Coordinates of C-alpha atoms in Angstrom, one line a residue:
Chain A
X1 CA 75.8 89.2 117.6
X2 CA 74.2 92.7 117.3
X3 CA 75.3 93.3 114.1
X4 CA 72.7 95.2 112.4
X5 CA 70.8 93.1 109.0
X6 CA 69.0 96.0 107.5
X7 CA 70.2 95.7 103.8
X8 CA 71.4 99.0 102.4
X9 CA 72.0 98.3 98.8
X10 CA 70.8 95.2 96.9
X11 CA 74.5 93.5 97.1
X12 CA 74.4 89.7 97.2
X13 CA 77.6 89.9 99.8
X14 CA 75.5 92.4 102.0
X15 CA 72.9 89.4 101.9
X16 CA 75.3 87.1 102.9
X17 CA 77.0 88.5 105.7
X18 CA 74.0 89.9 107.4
X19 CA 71.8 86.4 107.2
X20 CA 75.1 85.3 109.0
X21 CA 76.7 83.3 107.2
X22 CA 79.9 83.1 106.2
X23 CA 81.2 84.9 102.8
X24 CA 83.6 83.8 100.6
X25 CA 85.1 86.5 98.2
X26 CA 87.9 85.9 96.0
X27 CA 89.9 88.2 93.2
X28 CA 91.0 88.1 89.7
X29 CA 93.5 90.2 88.7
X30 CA 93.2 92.3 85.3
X31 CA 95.2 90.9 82.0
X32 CA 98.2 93.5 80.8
X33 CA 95.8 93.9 77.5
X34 CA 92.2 94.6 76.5
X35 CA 91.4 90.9 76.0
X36 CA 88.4 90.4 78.0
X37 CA 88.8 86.8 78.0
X38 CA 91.1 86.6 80.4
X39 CA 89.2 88.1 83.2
X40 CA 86.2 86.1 81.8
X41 CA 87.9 82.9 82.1
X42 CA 89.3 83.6 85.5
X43 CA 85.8 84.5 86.7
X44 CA 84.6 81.4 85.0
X45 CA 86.3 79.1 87.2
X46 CA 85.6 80.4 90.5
X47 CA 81.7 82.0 89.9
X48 CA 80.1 78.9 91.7
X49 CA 82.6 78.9 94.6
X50 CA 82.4 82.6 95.7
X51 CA 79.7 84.9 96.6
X52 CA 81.7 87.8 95.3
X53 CA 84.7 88.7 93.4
X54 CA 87.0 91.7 93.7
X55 CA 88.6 93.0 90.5
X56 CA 92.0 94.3 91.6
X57 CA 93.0 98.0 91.0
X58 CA 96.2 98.2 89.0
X59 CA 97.8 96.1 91.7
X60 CA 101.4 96.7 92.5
X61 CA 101.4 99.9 90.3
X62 CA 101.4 97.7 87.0
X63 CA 99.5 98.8 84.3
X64 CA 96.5 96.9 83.1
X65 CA 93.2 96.6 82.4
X66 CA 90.9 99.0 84.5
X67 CA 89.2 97.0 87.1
X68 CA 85.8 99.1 86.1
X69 CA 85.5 97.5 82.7
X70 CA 87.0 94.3 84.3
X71 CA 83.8 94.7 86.3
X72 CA 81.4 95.2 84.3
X73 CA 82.6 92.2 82.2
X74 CA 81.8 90.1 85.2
X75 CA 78.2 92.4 86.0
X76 CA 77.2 91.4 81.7
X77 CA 77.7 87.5 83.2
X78 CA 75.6 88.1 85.8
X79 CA 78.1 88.0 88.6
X80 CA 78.9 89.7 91.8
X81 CA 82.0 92.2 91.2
X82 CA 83.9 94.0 94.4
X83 CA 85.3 96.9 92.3
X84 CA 88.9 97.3 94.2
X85 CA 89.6 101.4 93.7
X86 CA 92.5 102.9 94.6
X87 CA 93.0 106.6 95.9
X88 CA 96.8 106.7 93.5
X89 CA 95.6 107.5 90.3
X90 CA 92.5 109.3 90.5
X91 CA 92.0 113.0 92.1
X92 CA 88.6 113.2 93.3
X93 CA 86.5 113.7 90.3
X94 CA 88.2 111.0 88.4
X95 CA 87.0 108.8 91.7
X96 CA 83.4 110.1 92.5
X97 CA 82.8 109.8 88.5
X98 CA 83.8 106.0 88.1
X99 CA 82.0 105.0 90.9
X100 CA 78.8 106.7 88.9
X101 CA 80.0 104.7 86.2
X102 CA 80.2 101.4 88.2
X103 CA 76.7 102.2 89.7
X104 CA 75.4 102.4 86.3
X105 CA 76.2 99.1 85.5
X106 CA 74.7 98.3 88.8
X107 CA 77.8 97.2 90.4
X108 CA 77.2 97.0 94.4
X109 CA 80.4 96.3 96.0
X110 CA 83.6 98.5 96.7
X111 CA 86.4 97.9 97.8
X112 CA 88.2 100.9 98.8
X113 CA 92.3 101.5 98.7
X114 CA 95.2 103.9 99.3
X115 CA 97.4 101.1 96.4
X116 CA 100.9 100.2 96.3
X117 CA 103.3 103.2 95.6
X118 CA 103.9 104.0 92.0
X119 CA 107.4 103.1 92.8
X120 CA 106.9 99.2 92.7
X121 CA 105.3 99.4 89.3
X122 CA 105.6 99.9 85.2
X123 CA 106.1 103.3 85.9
X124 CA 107.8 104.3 88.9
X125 CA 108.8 107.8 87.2
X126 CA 104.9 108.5 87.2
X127 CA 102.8 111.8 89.2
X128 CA 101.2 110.2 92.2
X129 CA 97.9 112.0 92.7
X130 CA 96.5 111.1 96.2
X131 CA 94.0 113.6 96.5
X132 CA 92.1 111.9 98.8
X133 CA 93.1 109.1 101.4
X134 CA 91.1 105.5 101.7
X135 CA 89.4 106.6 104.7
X136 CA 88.2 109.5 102.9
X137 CA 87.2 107.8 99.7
X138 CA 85.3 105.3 102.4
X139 CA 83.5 109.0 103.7
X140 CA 82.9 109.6 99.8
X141 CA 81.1 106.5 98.6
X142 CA 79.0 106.9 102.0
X143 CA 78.0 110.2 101.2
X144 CA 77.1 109.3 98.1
X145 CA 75.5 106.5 98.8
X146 CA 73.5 108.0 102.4
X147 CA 72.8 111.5 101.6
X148 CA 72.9 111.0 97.7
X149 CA 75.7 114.4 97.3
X150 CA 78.7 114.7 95.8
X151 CA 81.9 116.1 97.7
X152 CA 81.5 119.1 96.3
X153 CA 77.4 119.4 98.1
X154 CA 75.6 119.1 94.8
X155 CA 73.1 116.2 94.6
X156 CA 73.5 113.1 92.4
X157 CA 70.6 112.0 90.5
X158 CA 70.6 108.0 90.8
X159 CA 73.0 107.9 93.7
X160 CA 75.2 104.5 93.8
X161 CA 74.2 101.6 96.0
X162 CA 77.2 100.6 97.1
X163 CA 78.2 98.4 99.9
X164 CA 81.4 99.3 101.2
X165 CA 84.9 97.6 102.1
X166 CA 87.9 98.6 103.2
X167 CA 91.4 96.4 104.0
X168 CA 93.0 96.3 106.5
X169 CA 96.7 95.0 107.6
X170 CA 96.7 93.4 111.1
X171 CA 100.7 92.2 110.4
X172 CA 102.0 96.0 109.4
X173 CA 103.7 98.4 111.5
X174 CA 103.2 100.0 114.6
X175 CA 100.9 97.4 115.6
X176 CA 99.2 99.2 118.1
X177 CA 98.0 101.2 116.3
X178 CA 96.0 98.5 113.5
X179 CA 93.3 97.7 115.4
X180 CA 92.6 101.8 116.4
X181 CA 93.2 102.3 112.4
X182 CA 90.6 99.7 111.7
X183 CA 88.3 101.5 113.6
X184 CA 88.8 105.0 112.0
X185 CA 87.8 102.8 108.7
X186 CA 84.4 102.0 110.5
X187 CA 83.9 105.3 111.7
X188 CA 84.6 106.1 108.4
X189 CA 82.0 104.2 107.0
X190 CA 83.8 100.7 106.1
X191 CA 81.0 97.8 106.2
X192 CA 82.9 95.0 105.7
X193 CA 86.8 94.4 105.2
X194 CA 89.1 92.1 103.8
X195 CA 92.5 91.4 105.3
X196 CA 95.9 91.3 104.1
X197 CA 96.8 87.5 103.7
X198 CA 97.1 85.6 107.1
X199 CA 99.8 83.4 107.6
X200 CA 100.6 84.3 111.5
X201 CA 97.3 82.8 113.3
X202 CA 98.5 83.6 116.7
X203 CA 99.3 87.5 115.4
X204 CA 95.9 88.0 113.9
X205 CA 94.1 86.5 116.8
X206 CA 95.7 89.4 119.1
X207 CA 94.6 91.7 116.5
X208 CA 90.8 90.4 116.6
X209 CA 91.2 90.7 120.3
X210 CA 92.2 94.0 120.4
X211 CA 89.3 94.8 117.6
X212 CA 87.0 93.2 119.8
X213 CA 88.1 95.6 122.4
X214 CA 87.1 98.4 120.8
X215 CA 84.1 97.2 120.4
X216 CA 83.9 96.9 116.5
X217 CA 82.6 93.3 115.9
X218 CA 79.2 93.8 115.7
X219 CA 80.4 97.1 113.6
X220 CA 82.0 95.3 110.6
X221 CA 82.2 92.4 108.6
X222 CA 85.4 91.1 109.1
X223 CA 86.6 88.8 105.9
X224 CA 89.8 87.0 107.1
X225 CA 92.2 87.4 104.0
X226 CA 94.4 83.7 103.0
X227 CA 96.7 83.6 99.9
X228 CA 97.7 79.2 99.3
X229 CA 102.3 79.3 99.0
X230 CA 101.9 77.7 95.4
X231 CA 106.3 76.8 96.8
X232 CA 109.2 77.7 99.1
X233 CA 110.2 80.4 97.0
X234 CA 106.9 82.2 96.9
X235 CA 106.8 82.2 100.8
X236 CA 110.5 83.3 101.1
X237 CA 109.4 85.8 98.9
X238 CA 106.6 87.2 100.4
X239 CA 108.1 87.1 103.9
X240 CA 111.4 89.0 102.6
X241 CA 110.0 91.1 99.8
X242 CA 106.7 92.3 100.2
X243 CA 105.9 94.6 102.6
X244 CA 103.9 94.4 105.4
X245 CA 103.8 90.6 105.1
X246 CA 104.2 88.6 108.0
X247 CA 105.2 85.0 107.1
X248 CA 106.1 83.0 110.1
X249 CA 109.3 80.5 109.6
X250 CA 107.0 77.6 110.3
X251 CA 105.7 77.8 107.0
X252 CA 108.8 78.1 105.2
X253 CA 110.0 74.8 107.5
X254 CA 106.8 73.2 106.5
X255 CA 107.2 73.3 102.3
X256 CA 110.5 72.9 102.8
X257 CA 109.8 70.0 104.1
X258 CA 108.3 68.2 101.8
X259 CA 109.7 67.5 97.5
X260 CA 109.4 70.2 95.3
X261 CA 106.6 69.0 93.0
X262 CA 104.8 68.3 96.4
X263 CA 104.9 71.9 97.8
X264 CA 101.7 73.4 95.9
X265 CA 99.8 71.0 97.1
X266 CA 101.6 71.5 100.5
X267 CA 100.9 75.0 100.7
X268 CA 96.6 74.5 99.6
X269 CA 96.7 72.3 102.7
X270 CA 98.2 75.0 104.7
X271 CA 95.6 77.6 103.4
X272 CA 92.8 75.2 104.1
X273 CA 94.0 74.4 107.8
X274 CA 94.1 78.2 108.1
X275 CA 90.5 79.0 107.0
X276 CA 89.1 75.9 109.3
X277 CA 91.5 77.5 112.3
X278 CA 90.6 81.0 111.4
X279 CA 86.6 80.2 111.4
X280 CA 86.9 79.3 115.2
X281 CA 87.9 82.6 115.7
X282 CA 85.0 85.7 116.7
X283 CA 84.4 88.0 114.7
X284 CA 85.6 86.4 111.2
X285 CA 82.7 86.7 109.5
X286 CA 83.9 85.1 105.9
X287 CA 87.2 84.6 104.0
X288 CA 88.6 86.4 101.4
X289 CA 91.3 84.1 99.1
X290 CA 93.5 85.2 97.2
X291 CA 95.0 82.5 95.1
X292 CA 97.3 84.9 93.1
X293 CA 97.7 84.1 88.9
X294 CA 96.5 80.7 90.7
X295 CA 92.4 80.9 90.3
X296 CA 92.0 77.6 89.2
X297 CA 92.6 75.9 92.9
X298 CA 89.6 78.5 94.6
X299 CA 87.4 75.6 94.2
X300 CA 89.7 73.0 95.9
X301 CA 90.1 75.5 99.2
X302 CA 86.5 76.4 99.3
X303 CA 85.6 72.7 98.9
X304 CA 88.9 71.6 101.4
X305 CA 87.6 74.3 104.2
X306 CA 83.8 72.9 104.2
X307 CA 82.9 75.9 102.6
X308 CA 80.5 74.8 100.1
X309 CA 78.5 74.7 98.2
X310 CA 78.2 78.4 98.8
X311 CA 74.3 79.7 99.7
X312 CA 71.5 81.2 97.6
X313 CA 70.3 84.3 98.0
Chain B
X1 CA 115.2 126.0 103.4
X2 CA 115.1 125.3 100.0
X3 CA 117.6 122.6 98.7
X4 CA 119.1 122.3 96.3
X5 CA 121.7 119.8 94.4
X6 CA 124.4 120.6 91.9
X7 CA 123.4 119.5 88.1
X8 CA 126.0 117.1 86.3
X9 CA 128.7 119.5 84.2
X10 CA 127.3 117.8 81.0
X11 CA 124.0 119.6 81.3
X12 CA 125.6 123.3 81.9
X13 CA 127.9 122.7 79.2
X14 CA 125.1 121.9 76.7
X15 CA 123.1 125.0 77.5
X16 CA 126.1 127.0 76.9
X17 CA 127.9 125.9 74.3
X18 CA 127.8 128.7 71.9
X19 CA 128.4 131.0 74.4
X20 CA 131.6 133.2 74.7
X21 CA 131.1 134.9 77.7
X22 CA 129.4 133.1 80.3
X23 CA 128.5 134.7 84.5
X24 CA 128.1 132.3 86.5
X25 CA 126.2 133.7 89.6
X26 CA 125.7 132.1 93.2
X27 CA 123.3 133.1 96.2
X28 CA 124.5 133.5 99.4
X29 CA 121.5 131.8 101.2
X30 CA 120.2 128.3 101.0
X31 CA 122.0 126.9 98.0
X32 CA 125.4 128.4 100.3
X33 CA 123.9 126.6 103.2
X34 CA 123.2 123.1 101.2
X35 CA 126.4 123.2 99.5
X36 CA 124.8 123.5 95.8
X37 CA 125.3 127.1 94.8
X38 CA 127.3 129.1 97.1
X39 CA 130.3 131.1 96.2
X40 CA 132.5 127.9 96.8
X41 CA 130.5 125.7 94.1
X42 CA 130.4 128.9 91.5
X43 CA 134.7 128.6 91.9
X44 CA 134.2 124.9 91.5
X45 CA 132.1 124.9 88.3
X46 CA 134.0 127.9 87.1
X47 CA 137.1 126.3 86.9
X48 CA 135.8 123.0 85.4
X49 CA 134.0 125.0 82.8
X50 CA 137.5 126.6 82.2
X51 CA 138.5 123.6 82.0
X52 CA 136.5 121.8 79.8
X53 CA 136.1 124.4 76.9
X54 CA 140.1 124.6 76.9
X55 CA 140.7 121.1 76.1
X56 CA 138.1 121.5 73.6
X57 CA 140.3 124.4 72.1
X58 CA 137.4 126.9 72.4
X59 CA 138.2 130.5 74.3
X60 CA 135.0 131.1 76.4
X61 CA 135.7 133.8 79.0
X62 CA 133.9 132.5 82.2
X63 CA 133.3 134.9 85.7
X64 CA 132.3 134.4 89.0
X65 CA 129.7 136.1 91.0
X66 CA 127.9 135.6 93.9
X67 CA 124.8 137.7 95.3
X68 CA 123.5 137.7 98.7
X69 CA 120.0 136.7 97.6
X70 CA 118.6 136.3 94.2
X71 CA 115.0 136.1 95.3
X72 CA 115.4 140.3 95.5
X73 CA 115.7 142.2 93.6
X74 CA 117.7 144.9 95.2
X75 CA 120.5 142.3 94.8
X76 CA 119.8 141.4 91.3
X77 CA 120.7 145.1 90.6
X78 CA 123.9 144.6 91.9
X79 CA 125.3 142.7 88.0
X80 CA 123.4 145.3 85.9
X81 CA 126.3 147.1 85.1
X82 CA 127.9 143.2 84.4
X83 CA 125.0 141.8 82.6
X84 CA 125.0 143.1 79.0
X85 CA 128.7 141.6 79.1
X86 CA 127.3 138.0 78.9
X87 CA 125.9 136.0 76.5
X88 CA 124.3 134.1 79.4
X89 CA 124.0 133.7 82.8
X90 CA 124.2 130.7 84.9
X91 CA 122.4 131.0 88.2
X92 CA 123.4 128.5 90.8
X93 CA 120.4 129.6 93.0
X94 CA 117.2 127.5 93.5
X95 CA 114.2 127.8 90.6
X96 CA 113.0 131.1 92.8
X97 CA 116.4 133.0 92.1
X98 CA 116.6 131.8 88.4
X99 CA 113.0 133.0 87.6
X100 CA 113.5 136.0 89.4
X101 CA 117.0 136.4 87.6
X102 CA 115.2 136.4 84.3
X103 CA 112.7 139.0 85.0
X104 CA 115.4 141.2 85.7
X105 CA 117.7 140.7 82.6
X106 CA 114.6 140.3 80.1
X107 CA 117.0 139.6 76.8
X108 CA 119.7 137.2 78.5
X109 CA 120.0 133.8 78.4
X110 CA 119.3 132.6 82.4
X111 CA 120.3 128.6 82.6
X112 CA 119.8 127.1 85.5
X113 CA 122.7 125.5 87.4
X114 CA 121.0 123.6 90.1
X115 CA 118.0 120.7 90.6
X116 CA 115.9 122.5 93.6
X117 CA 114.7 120.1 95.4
X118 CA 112.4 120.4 98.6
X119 CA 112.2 122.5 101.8
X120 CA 114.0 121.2 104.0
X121 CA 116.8 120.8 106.7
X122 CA 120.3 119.2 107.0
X123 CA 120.6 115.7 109.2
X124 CA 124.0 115.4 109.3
X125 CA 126.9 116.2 107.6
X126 CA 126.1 115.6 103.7
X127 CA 122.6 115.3 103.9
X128 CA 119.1 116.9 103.8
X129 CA 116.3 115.7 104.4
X130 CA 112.0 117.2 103.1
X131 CA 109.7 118.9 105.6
X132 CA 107.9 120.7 104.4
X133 CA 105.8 120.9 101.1
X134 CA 104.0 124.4 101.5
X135 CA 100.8 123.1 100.9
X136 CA 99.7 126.3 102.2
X137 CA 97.1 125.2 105.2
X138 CA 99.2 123.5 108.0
X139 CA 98.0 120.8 109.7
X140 CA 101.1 120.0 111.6
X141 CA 99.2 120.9 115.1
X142 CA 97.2 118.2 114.7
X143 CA 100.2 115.2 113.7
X144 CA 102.3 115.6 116.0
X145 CA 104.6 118.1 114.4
X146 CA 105.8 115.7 111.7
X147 CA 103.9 116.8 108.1
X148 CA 102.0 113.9 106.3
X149 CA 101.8 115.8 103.3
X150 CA 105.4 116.1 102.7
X151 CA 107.0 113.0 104.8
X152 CA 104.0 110.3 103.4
X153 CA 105.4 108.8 100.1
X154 CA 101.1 108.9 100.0
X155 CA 100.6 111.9 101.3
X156 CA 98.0 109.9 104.0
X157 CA 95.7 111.7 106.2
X158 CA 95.1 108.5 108.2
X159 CA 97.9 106.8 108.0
X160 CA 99.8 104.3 108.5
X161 CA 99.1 102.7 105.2
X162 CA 99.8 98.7 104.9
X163 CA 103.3 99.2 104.2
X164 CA 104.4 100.3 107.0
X165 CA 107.7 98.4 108.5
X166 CA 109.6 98.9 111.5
X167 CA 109.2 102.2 111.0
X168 CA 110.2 102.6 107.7
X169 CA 108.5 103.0 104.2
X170 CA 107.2 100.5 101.9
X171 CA 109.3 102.7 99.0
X172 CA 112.8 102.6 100.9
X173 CA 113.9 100.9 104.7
X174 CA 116.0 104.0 104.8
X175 CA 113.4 106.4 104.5
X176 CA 111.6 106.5 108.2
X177 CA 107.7 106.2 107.6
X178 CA 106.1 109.3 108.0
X179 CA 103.0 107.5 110.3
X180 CA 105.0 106.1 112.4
X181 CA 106.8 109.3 113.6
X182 CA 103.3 110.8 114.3
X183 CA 102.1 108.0 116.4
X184 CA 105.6 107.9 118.3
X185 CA 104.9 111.6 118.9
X186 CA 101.1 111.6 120.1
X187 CA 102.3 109.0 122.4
X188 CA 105.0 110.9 123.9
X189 CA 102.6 113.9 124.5
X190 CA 100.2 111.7 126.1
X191 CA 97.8 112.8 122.9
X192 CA 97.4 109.4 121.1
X193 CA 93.8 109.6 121.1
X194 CA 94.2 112.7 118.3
X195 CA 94.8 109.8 116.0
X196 CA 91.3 108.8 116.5
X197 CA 90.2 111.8 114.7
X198 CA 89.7 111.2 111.5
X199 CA 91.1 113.9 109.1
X200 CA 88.9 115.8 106.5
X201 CA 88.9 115.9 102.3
X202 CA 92.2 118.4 101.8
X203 CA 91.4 121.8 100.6
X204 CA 94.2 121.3 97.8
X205 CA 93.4 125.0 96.7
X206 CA 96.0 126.5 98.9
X207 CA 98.5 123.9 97.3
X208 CA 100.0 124.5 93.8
X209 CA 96.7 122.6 92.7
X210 CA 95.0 126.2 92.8
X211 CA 97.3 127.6 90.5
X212 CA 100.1 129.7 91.1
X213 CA 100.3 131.6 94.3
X214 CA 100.4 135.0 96.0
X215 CA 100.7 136.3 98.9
X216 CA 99.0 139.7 99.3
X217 CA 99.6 142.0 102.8
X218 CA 97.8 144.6 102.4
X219 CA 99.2 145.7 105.7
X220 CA 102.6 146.4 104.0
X221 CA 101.6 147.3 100.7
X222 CA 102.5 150.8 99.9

């Protein structure tokens, strides 16, 4: 492994990954109202099980608290926020200006995003701004960061010390073209990246392959995304509904299987199995869970996959 | 070209309800070519009007025209001699022949009988479908001949984004996904390594961002 361990900002995931060993990220998702609590709690329950937590982005296009002040909530408990941004909302001043604002609460992780179509959300009759794409907001927080200038050439006084993610979808369409996509994102300037939730092993294996290929392991931090089936439903959902999302039939055999009141604890075993077949795998350098409105069983998988207690650093 | 698609009755007769003399005027170019506002759809709304404000017992007097274009003016001039007749105008052109409409006839009413779309091109019989978005700095040499900008429910300059499914768009299976065509493209011209390339920051100043636009020759100007 040639990846490189020079730190570039003071993140505690940056740590992680580059002593090499494996990271474990998880999110929380933003209440539909300004109490802070929620977030709190959520963060609460998973703090000593994950190195770092993302703070979703108005995810699915539903309005809600702004993953910023979500972020800072975590930073003022003195723990390690991913601030997810998305390139829908924001033009790029809006962008460049909250990551100032993220950097001045000394928030050292992003996690950059093109976000669900307006469409799917509160407000589907809404202006979509896209001003910028991910890869180029990857480009921005870089420049920032490295040469310390904003878009426009001016420089910033304090630049941010970010450490940046991307995402990346190994299941979507054409697949050919995923792993050469991932590598724009690391040309871009994407240092680590968290994948869309794994379900088909044998499918993200080619795509590791293929990534290997190109020759972009020792390039990127690769956190291998899970999400536990808390039922049937959920994963009929997911594989019929949401796109992108590549649930193989096994798994919907598999919780079908067993009684009703039986399947969440079904489908933590499945995520757990997953994680322990996934870390066999080159190149996945951590795991990224995202146990969705379901924060509370983080510590069960982490535990379950013989992935704690998680290191100091 | 542009396209254009009919507005519902209800929303013509609102804007002209205290109206006793109403011109309804059609444009022999795209709205002709997309069905919308041609000379056919002016007889077809005429008559409903006609219709409508005689069950209502109300005598509103309601003609026909239609111009060969009302993005000129030289055509425009061709109702001057109608114009003062009218209480208002109905244009069944796209927004470009309605605004140009107005400047014209400064004191009359110009409604506008048409939702204008997109540019674009017909598919097949009964449809249309967005090509361009006249962003005003063309990229198309470098995607394959299929615009990002105006076929990308994202408008994404590296696409495909996460959504993409068997070729189709996260926002609709029947619309095709914009990324996809451009791949299948670069492939067929042996150019698949363009995608590589990743694509700068827009200059959105050329777009409507910049504010409204002109375009100045002064080659032509007089």
């Amino acid at each position: 492994m040639s990846i490189q361990t020079e730190l570039k900002t003071p993140s505690k995931l940056e740590k992680i990954l580059k002593s090499g060993q494996l990271a474990v990220t998880s999110e929380c998702g933003p209440p539909r109202g300004s109490d802070a609590e929620v977030i709190k709690k959520k963060a609460q329950m998973i703090k000593d099980y994950v190195d770092a937590i993302n703070i979703t982005d108005n995810q699915t296009s539903v309005t809600r608290l702004c993953s910023l002040a979500s972020c800072i909530h975590l930073k003022l408990m003195g723990l390690e926020p991913i601030l997810q941004m998305v390139v829908r909302d924001r033009n790029r001043i809006a962008l460049q200006s909250d990551i100032l604002g993220a950097a001045s609460f000394d928030i050292y992780n992003i996690l950059c995003l093109s976000g669900d179509h307006q469409s799917f959300g509160d407000n589907p009759t809404a202006q979509n701004v896209f001003d910028i794409d991910s890869m180029q907001l990857i480009q921005t927080v870089r420049l920032m960061r490295d040469e310390g200038k904003f878009l426009g050439g001016d420089n910033i006084l304090r630049p941010p010390k970010m450490f940046v993610g991307a995402a990346a979808n190994p299941f979507a369409d054409p697949f050919e073209i995923r792993a050469r996509r991932l590598a724009k994102k690391v040309k871009a300037g994407a240092e680590f990246i968290q994948t869309q939730c794994i379900y088909n092993v044998p499918r993200f294996k080619e795509w590791m392959k293929q990534v290997g290929d190109l020759g972009l392991l020792d390039k990127v931090f690769i956190l291998a995304g899970v999400t536990p089936m808390k039922s049937v439903g959920m994963a009929k959902y997911m594989k019929n509904k949401v796109p992108g999302m590549d649930v193989p039939d096994e798994i919907i055999k598999r919780l079908s299987g067993v009684p009703k009141e039986k399947q969440a604890e079904e489908g933590i075993k499945i995520c757990i199995e997953t994680i322990q077949e996934l870390k066999e795998v080159e190149g996945v350098r951590g795991f990224h869970i995202m146990a969705i409105e379901w924060e509370e069983k983080v510590p069960e998988i982490v535990k379950g996959a013989g992935l704690y207690p998680r290191p100091q650093v | 070209m542009i396209v254009a698609s009919k507005k519902p009755i209800e929303e013509v007769i609102d804007y002209i309800k205290d109206c006793n003399k109403v011109l309804i005027a059609g444009c022999n170019e795209c709205v002709t070519v997309c069905e919308a506002g041609g000379k056919k759809e002016v007889g077809i709304l005429a008559s409903a009007l006609r219709m409508y404000f005689m069950n209502k017992g109300k005598d509103v007097t309601i003609d026909e025209v239609t111009l060969e274009r009302q993005c000129d003016r030289e055509y425009l001039e061709e109702i001057k001699h109608m114009a003062p007749n009218y209480d208002a105008i109905v244009s069944l052109a796209c927004g470009v022949g309605v605004q140009f409409m107005a400047e014209m006839y400064k004191d009359k009413p110009i409604f506008p009988g048409v939702n204008t779309s997109f540019m674009g091109a017909n598919l097949e019989r009964g449809m249309w479908g967005e090509r361009c978005a006249g962003c005003g700095q063309c990229i198309l040499a470098k995607t394959g001949a299929v615009c990002p900008v105006a076929r990308c429910a994202k408008r994404l300059f590296n696409g495909p984004c996460g959504g993409s499914t068997k070729g189709k768009c996260e926002i609709n299976p029947n619309v095709d996904c914009a990324w996809q065509l451009i791949i299948d493209r670069l492939k067929a011209l042996g150019r698949l390594d363009d995608y590589d390339e990743l694509m700068p920051v827009k200059d959105w100043s050329k777009d409507r961002a910049g504010g409204p636009r002109t375009v100045v020759r002064e080659d032509l100007r007089i």
